[in-house]
Coordinates of C-alpha atoms in Angstrom, one line a residue:
Chain A
M1 CA 43.6 128.0 13.0
A2 CA 45.0 127.0 16.3
S3 CA 44.0 127.7 19.9
D4 CA 44.9 126.7 23.4
S5 CA 42.3 125.9 26.1
R6 CA 43.4 127.6 29.3
T7 CA 41.4 130.3 31.0
N8 CA 42.0 131.9 34.3
A9 CA 40.5 134.3 36.7
G10 CA 43.8 134.9 38.5
F11 CA 46.8 132.6 39.0
D12 CA 44.9 130.5 41.6
D13 CA 41.9 129.9 39.4
L14 CA 42.8 128.1 36.1
N15 CA 40.3 126.3 34.0
I16 CA 40.0 124.6 30.7
A17 CA 37.7 125.8 28.0
R18 CA 37.7 125.5 24.2
K19 CA 38.4 128.7 22.4
M20 CA 37.7 127.4 18.9
H21 CA 34.2 127.7 17.7
T22 CA 32.9 126.4 14.3
F23 CA 30.0 127.4 12.1
V24 CA 29.4 125.3 9.0
Q25 CA 26.8 125.4 6.2
P26 CA 28.2 122.5 4.1
G27 CA 29.1 123.6 0.6
E28 CA 28.2 127.3 1.4
R29 CA 30.0 128.8 4.3
V30 CA 32.6 127.8 6.9
F31 CA 33.6 130.1 9.8
V32 CA 36.0 129.3 12.6
I33 CA 36.2 131.8 15.5
L34 CA 39.0 131.8 18.1
T35 CA 38.5 133.8 21.3
S36 CA 40.8 135.5 23.8
G37 CA 40.3 137.8 26.8
S38 CA 37.4 137.5 29.2
L39 CA 35.8 134.1 29.0
S40 CA 32.5 135.5 30.2
L41 CA 32.5 138.0 27.4
S42 CA 33.5 135.6 24.7
Q43 CA 30.8 133.1 25.9
S44 CA 28.2 135.8 25.6
I45 CA 29.4 136.7 22.1
M46 CA 29.4 133.0 21.0
N47 CA 25.9 132.4 22.5
L48 CA 24.5 135.3 20.5
L49 CA 26.3 134.3 17.3
R50 CA 25.3 130.7 17.7
A51 CA 21.6 131.6 18.2
S52 CA 21.5 133.8 15.2
F53 CA 23.5 131.4 13.0
D54 CA 21.1 128.5 14.0
A55 CA 18.2 130.8 13.1
G56 CA 19.7 131.4 9.6
E57 CA 20.6 135.0 10.4
G58 CA 23.7 137.0 11.0
I59 CA 26.8 135.3 9.7
A60 CA 24.6 132.6 8.2
Q61 CA 23.6 135.1 5.6
A62 CA 26.9 136.9 5.1
T63 CA 27.8 137.1 1.4
S64 CA 31.5 137.8 2.1
M65 CA 34.1 137.2 4.8
Y66 CA 34.3 141.0 5.4
E67 CA 30.5 141.0 5.9
A68 CA 30.8 138.1 8.4
A69 CA 33.6 140.0 10.2
R70 CA 31.3 143.0 10.5
E71 CA 28.5 140.8 11.8
V72 CA 30.8 139.4 14.4
G73 CA 31.9 143.0 15.3
Q74 CA 28.2 143.9 15.7
V75 CA 27.8 141.1 18.2
V76 CA 30.9 142.3 20.1
R77 CA 29.2 145.7 20.3
Q78 CA 26.0 144.2 21.5
V79 CA 27.8 142.5 24.4
S80 CA 29.7 145.8 25.0
D81 CA 26.3 147.4 25.5
L82 CA 25.4 144.7 27.9
D83 CA 28.5 144.5 30.1
R84 CA 31.0 147.3 29.5
A85 CA 29.7 149.8 32.0
A86 CA 29.4 147.3 34.8
L87 CA 32.9 146.0 34.1
E88 CA 34.5 149.5 33.9
R89 CA 32.8 150.6 37.1
D90 CA 34.8 147.9 38.9
K91 CA 38.0 148.8 36.9
Y92 CA 37.9 145.8 34.5
D93 CA 38.6 146.4 30.8
F94 CA 36.1 145.3 28.2
N95 CA 38.7 142.8 27.0
V96 CA 37.8 140.3 24.3
H97 CA 39.5 139.7 21.0
L98 CA 38.3 137.3 18.3
L99 CA 40.0 135.8 15.3
L100 CA 37.6 134.8 12.4
G101 CA 38.8 132.6 9.6
G102 CA 36.9 130.8 6.9
Q103 CA 35.3 131.0 3.5
V104 CA 32.1 132.1 1.9
R105 CA 31.3 130.4 -1.5
G106 CA 32.5 132.6 -4.4
E107 CA 35.4 134.2 -2.4
E108 CA 38.9 133.2 -1.3
P109 CA 39.3 132.1 2.3
R110 CA 40.2 135.1 4.5
S111 CA 41.0 135.8 8.1
F112 CA 40.2 138.8 10.4
L113 CA 41.1 139.9 13.9
I114 CA 38.1 141.6 15.6
Y115 CA 38.9 144.1 18.3
P116 CA 37.0 144.8 21.5
Q117 CA 35.6 147.8 19.8
G118 CA 34.1 145.6 17.1
N119 CA 36.2 146.8 14.1
P120 CA 38.0 144.2 12.0
L121 CA 41.6 143.9 10.8
S122 CA 42.4 141.5 7.9
S123 CA 45.5 139.5 7.3
T124 CA 47.5 140.6 4.2
E125 CA 50.1 139.2 1.8
D126 CA 52.8 140.9 3.9
S127 CA 51.3 140.0 7.3
P128 CA 49.9 136.6 6.4
F129 CA 49.1 135.4 9.9
L130 CA 47.1 136.9 12.8
Q131 CA 47.6 136.2 16.5
L132 CA 45.6 137.1 19.6
G133 CA 46.1 136.9 23.3
E134 CA 49.7 136.3 24.6
Y135 CA 51.3 136.5 21.1
K136 CA 54.9 137.7 21.7
Y137 CA 56.6 134.4 22.7
G138 CA 55.1 132.6 19.8
R139 CA 55.6 135.1 17.1
P140 CA 59.3 134.7 16.0
I141 CA 58.8 131.2 14.8
L142 CA 55.8 132.3 12.7
D143 CA 57.8 135.3 11.4
R144 CA 60.5 133.0 10.2
G145 CA 58.3 130.4 8.7
I146 CA 55.0 131.6 7.3
V147 CA 55.1 132.9 3.8
Y148 CA 51.9 134.0 2.0
Q149 CA 50.6 131.3 -0.3
K150 CA 53.9 129.4 -0.1
T151 CA 53.7 127.7 3.3
S152 CA 51.8 124.4 3.0
L153 CA 48.9 123.6 5.3
K154 CA 50.9 120.7 6.9
A155 CA 53.9 122.9 7.5
A156 CA 51.6 125.7 8.9
A157 CA 50.2 123.2 11.4
K158 CA 53.7 122.5 12.6
Y159 CA 54.5 126.2 12.9
A160 CA 51.3 126.8 14.9
L161 CA 52.1 124.0 17.2
L162 CA 55.7 125.2 17.8
S163 CA 54.4 128.7 18.4
F164 CA 52.1 127.4 21.2
D165 CA 54.9 125.2 22.5
A166 CA 57.1 128.3 22.9
T167 CA 54.3 130.3 24.6
M168 CA 53.2 127.5 27.0
R169 CA 56.8 127.3 28.3
S170 CA 56.8 130.9 29.5
N171 CA 53.2 131.8 30.3
V172 CA 51.1 129.7 32.6
T173 CA 47.9 131.3 31.3
V174 CA 48.4 129.5 28.0
G175 CA 48.0 125.7 28.2
P176 CA 46.8 122.5 26.6
P177 CA 44.8 121.0 25.0
I178 CA 45.9 122.7 21.8
E179 CA 43.3 122.5 19.0
I180 CA 44.4 122.8 15.4
L181 CA 42.1 123.0 12.4
L182 CA 43.3 123.0 8.8
Y183 CA 40.9 124.3 6.2
R184 CA 41.4 123.4 2.6
K185 CA 40.1 126.0 0.2
D186 CA 36.8 125.3 -1.5
S187 CA 36.2 122.2 0.7
F188 CA 33.5 123.9 2.9
H189 CA 34.0 121.1 5.4
L190 CA 36.2 120.7 8.4
D191 CA 38.1 117.5 7.6
N192 CA 41.4 118.1 9.3
Y193 CA 41.1 118.7 13.0
R194 CA 43.4 117.7 15.9
R195 CA 43.2 118.2 19.6
L196 CA 46.4 117.7 21.5
P197 CA 46.1 117.3 25.3
A198 CA 49.1 117.6 27.6
G199 CA 51.3 114.6 27.3
D200 CA 50.1 113.8 23.7
R201 CA 52.7 111.5 22.2
E202 CA 52.9 113.2 18.9
L203 CA 53.2 116.5 20.7
E204 CA 56.0 115.2 22.9
T205 CA 57.9 113.7 20.0
I206 CA 57.7 117.0 18.0
H207 CA 58.8 119.0 21.1
A208 CA 61.8 116.7 21.7
L209 CA 62.8 116.6 18.0
W210 CA 62.4 120.3 17.7
E211 CA 64.6 121.1 20.7
R212 CA 67.3 118.8 19.4
S213 CA 67.2 120.3 15.8
L214 CA 67.3 123.8 17.2
R215 CA 70.3 123.2 19.3
N216 CA 72.1 121.4 16.4
A217 CA 71.3 124.3 14.1
V218 CA 72.8 126.8 16.6
E219 CA 75.9 124.7 17.0
D220 CA 76.3 124.5 13.2
L221 CA 76.2 128.3 12.8
P222 CA 79.6 129.9 12.3
D223 CA 81.1 131.2 15.5
L224 CA 81.2 134.9 15.9
T225 CA 84.6 136.5 16.0
F226 CA 85.5 138.7 19.0
T227 CA 88.2 141.2 19.8
P228 CA 89.2 142.9 23.1
H229 CA 86.8 145.5 24.4
P230 CA 87.7 149.0 23.3
D231 CA 87.9 151.8 25.8
Y232 CA 85.0 154.1 25.1
D233 CA 83.0 156.7 26.8
S234 CA 79.9 154.7 27.6
Q235 CA 77.7 157.8 27.8
K236 CA 78.4 158.9 24.3
I237 CA 75.6 159.1 21.8
L238 CA 76.6 157.5 18.5
I239 CA 75.2 159.1 15.4
Chain B
M1 CA 76.1 139.9 28.1
A2 CA 74.3 141.3 25.0
S3 CA 72.5 144.6 24.4
D4 CA 70.9 146.5 21.5
S5 CA 71.5 150.3 21.0
R6 CA 68.1 151.8 20.1
T7 CA 66.4 154.3 22.3
N8 CA 63.3 156.2 21.6
A9 CA 61.2 159.1 23.0
G10 CA 58.2 158.0 20.9
F11 CA 58.0 156.3 17.5
D12 CA 59.1 159.5 15.7
D13 CA 62.2 160.0 17.9
L14 CA 64.6 157.1 17.6
N15 CA 68.2 157.4 18.6
I16 CA 71.2 155.2 19.0
A17 CA 72.9 154.9 22.4
R18 CA 75.1 152.2 23.9
K19 CA 73.4 150.3 26.7
M20 CA 76.5 148.3 27.8
H21 CA 78.7 149.8 30.4
T22 CA 81.9 148.3 31.7
F23 CA 83.9 148.7 34.9
V24 CA 87.2 146.9 35.2
Q25 CA 89.9 146.7 37.8
P26 CA 92.3 144.3 36.0
G27 CA 92.8 141.1 38.1
E28 CA 90.3 142.2 40.8
R29 CA 86.8 143.1 39.6
V30 CA 84.9 143.1 36.3
F31 CA 81.4 144.5 36.1
V32 CA 79.2 144.9 33.0
I33 CA 75.9 146.8 33.3
L34 CA 73.2 146.7 30.7
T35 CA 70.4 149.3 30.9
S36 CA 66.8 149.5 29.8
G37 CA 63.9 151.9 30.3
S38 CA 64.4 155.7 30.4
L39 CA 67.7 156.7 28.9
S40 CA 67.7 159.9 31.0
L41 CA 67.5 157.8 34.2
S42 CA 70.0 155.2 33.1
Q43 CA 72.5 158.0 32.1
S44 CA 72.1 159.5 35.5
I45 CA 72.7 156.2 37.2
M46 CA 75.7 155.5 35.1
N47 CA 77.2 158.9 35.7
L48 CA 76.9 158.5 39.5
L49 CA 78.3 154.9 39.3
R50 CA 81.2 155.9 37.0
A51 CA 82.1 158.8 39.3
S52 CA 82.2 156.7 42.4
F53 CA 84.0 153.8 40.6
D54 CA 86.7 156.3 39.4
A55 CA 87.1 157.6 42.9
G56 CA 87.6 154.0 44.1
E57 CA 84.3 153.9 45.9
G58 CA 81.0 152.1 45.6
I59 CA 81.3 149.0 43.3
A60 CA 85.0 149.6 43.2
Q61 CA 85.1 148.3 46.8
A62 CA 82.4 145.6 46.6
T63 CA 83.7 142.4 48.1
S64 CA 81.0 140.3 46.3
M65 CA 78.7 140.5 43.3
Y66 CA 75.8 140.7 45.7
E67 CA 77.3 143.7 47.4
A68 CA 77.9 145.2 44.0
A69 CA 74.3 144.6 43.1
R70 CA 73.2 146.3 46.3
E71 CA 75.5 149.3 45.5
V72 CA 74.0 149.6 42.1
G73 CA 70.5 149.4 43.7
Q74 CA 71.5 152.3 46.0
V75 CA 72.4 154.5 43.1
V76 CA 69.0 153.6 41.4
R77 CA 67.4 154.8 44.7
Q78 CA 69.5 158.0 44.6
V79 CA 68.2 158.8 41.1
S80 CA 64.7 157.9 42.2
D81 CA 65.1 160.5 44.9
L82 CA 66.2 163.1 42.3
D83 CA 63.6 162.4 39.6
R84 CA 60.7 160.2 40.5
A85 CA 58.4 162.9 41.9
A86 CA 58.9 165.1 38.9
L87 CA 58.2 162.2 36.5
E88 CA 55.2 161.0 38.3
R89 CA 53.7 164.4 38.5
D90 CA 53.5 164.3 34.7
K91 CA 52.3 160.6 34.6
Y92 CA 55.6 159.1 33.6
D93 CA 56.7 155.9 35.4
F94 CA 60.1 155.8 37.1
N95 CA 61.2 153.1 34.6
V96 CA 64.7 151.9 34.6
H97 CA 66.0 148.3 34.8
L98 CA 69.6 147.2 35.0
L99 CA 71.4 144.0 34.4
L100 CA 74.6 143.5 36.3
G101 CA 77.1 140.7 35.4
G102 CA 80.6 140.1 36.4
Q103 CA 83.0 138.7 38.9
V104 CA 84.8 139.8 42.1
R105 CA 88.0 137.9 42.8
G106 CA 87.4 135.0 45.2
E107 CA 83.8 134.4 43.9
E108 CA 82.2 132.8 40.9
P109 CA 80.8 135.1 38.2
R110 CA 77.2 136.1 38.9
S111 CA 74.5 138.1 37.3
F112 CA 71.6 140.2 38.7
L113 CA 68.6 142.1 37.5
I114 CA 68.1 145.3 39.4
Y115 CA 64.6 146.7 39.6
P116 CA 63.5 150.4 39.5
Q117 CA 63.0 150.0 43.2
G118 CA 66.7 149.2 43.6
N119 CA 66.2 145.5 44.8
P120 CA 68.3 142.8 43.0
L121 CA 67.2 139.4 41.5
S122 CA 69.9 136.8 40.8
S123 CA 70.0 134.3 38.0
T124 CA 69.9 130.7 39.3
E125 CA 70.6 127.2 38.1
D126 CA 67.0 126.7 37.0
S127 CA 66.8 130.2 35.5
P128 CA 70.3 130.6 34.2
F129 CA 69.7 133.8 32.1
L130 CA 68.2 137.2 32.8
Q131 CA 66.6 139.5 30.3
L132 CA 65.4 143.1 30.5
G133 CA 63.3 145.4 28.3
E134 CA 61.3 143.9 25.5
Y135 CA 62.1 140.3 26.5
K136 CA 59.2 138.1 25.2
Y137 CA 60.0 137.7 21.5
G138 CA 63.6 136.7 22.3
R139 CA 62.9 134.4 25.2
P140 CA 61.9 131.1 23.5
I141 CA 65.2 130.6 21.8
L142 CA 67.0 131.1 25.1
D143 CA 64.6 128.8 26.9
R144 CA 65.4 126.0 24.4
G145 CA 69.1 126.5 24.3
I146 CA 70.7 127.9 27.5
V147 CA 71.5 125.2 30.1
Y148 CA 73.3 126.1 33.3
Q149 CA 77.0 125.4 33.2
K150 CA 76.6 123.4 30.0
T151 CA 76.1 125.9 27.2
S152 CA 79.5 127.1 26.0
L153 CA 80.3 130.8 25.8
K154 CA 80.5 130.6 22.0
A155 CA 77.1 128.9 21.8
A156 CA 75.7 131.4 24.3
A157 CA 76.8 134.3 22.0
K158 CA 74.9 132.8 19.1
Y159 CA 71.8 132.3 21.2
A160 CA 72.0 135.9 22.4
L161 CA 72.4 137.1 18.8
L162 CA 69.4 135.0 17.6
S163 CA 67.3 136.3 20.5
F164 CA 68.0 139.9 19.5
D165 CA 67.4 138.9 15.8
A166 CA 63.9 137.6 16.7
T167 CA 63.1 140.7 18.7
M168 CA 64.3 143.3 16.2
R169 CA 62.0 141.8 13.6
S170 CA 58.9 142.6 15.7
N171 CA 59.7 145.6 17.8
V172 CA 61.1 148.8 16.2
T173 CA 62.3 150.1 19.6
V174 CA 65.0 147.3 19.6
G175 CA 67.7 147.9 17.0
P176 CA 71.3 147.6 16.0
P177 CA 74.2 147.9 16.7
I178 CA 74.1 144.8 18.9
E179 CA 76.9 144.5 21.4
I180 CA 78.0 141.2 22.7
L181 CA 80.6 140.6 25.4
L182 CA 81.8 137.2 26.6
Y183 CA 83.5 137.0 30.0
R184 CA 85.7 134.0 30.7
K185 CA 85.7 133.1 34.4
D186 CA 88.8 134.3 36.4
S187 CA 90.1 136.3 33.4
F188 CA 89.2 139.7 34.9
H189 CA 89.6 141.2 31.5
L190 CA 87.2 141.9 28.7
D191 CA 88.9 140.0 25.8
N192 CA 85.9 139.0 23.8
Y193 CA 83.8 141.8 22.6
R194 CA 81.8 142.3 19.4
R195 CA 79.7 145.2 18.1
L196 CA 77.4 144.3 15.2
P197 CA 76.0 147.2 13.3
A198 CA 73.0 146.9 10.9
G199 CA 74.2 145.1 7.7
D200 CA 77.2 143.4 9.4
R201 CA 78.2 140.6 7.2
E202 CA 78.6 137.9 9.9
L203 CA 75.2 139.0 11.3
E204 CA 73.5 138.7 7.9
T205 CA 75.1 135.3 7.2
I206 CA 74.0 134.0 10.6
H207 CA 70.5 135.4 10.0
A208 CA 70.2 133.7 6.6
L209 CA 71.6 130.3 7.7
W210 CA 69.4 130.3 10.8
E211 CA 66.2 131.0 8.8
R212 CA 67.1 128.2 6.4
S213 CA 68.0 125.7 9.2
L214 CA 64.8 126.5 11.0
R215 CA 62.6 126.0 8.0
N216 CA 64.4 122.7 7.2
A217 CA 64.0 121.6 10.8
V218 CA 60.2 122.3 10.7
E219 CA 59.9 120.5 7.3
D220 CA 61.7 117.5 8.8
L221 CA 59.4 117.2 11.8
P222 CA 56.8 114.4 11.4
D223 CA 53.5 115.6 10.1
L224 CA 50.6 115.8 12.5
T225 CA 47.7 113.4 11.9
F226 CA 44.2 114.9 11.5
T227 CA 40.7 113.7 11.7
P228 CA 37.3 115.3 10.8
H229 CA 36.1 117.9 13.2
P230 CA 33.7 116.4 15.8
D231 CA 30.4 117.9 16.6
Y232 CA 30.6 119.4 20.0
D233 CA 29.0 122.0 22.1
S234 CA 31.6 124.7 21.8
Q235 CA 30.6 126.4 25.1
K236 CA 31.2 123.2 27.1
I237 CA 33.7 123.3 29.9
L238 CA 36.0 120.3 29.8
I239 CA 37.2 118.9 33.1

């Protein structure tokens, strides 16, 4: 699970806030929730989830990841009942997406995307990763690299970092610190966490090495062959 | 200059059409125009441009690339006058973007993006490439690789191909054949052209080599170091 920490209320109002939230019952349940969209909405959702979790209710009692995803979806709907009408009256969307990953004892780890409508979408063998927020710039590197049950956790961490690195270059609303959390199946603990602020030395080393490797890899590809441009009717539809 | 050839009028209505259009007065002027957005609109624009070029008017008389970009923008406005009201009445945007590259004798080669409003935007030293249409997936590889007046034409062709390769994987509205055209300064001819249909052997070789190089490059990066996750108040704003 990886997240950035930049939030904004317009280009002239950037702030830093963690978007990674953890809920642990050691040995029993681990949930990690990433948020995107309105920070006000995701804060409300996390407040309600935290309160019910601390009271031993809601996701604290979920017997499967699917049930946990449905619980989270219910809380999204609760906040929708609180805020949607007021937002829409002023032409704001009810915009909040969540990404839930984790494990409930007795099950495999799973991950879900939860939509603003509260319904969940699971990752699959063919689509083994989920993204939320500004996902397009960072997707190709994940498409190339992430293979279901083959990509190691350590490699996945590097792909996630490179994905954010690509996105941060093009979109000012995505920014450091980057948080990365690796969860090892059946551990029910969060033992592998890293927060990388701007200027982090490991991050800069990886960025520089990556840019160099990438350029070398392109140079090493065979050159395309070219011929003179044919005359053609440029309006013609080709079947 | 590189373009794909897929057009659509909805997910159930995909077609193939060239989006690269060339205008050459050997030794004097070379223009290449790429189109995106509504095919109906871009066809109208190209029809008008082709007719005036063939009559020795419009861009055929432009004394600079900027003037040519303005001429193209005028034709965009002409088509806007013809079609915008009818489209907007039925809730369609007047959506057409053009990318103009080329050279007029006496000037350096230049490239411009022309907006649906007809106004031009030039590439610059700091932003040495322009994109149009579905640009996000394919941008990071260009960001890493393309350096003003340093990237060779042959390398630029590979970057363009990899950019489309990344985009085609994620967006069904971008598809082969890919057309690539390299223009060598002061040549005033189109000597280096390539059209790569789906399944092209060189394209498949490059795709496979690239995917392998990329994975190796990620594996070769130093592993990130991790520590146990700290307890923190996940709602806290960090300054």
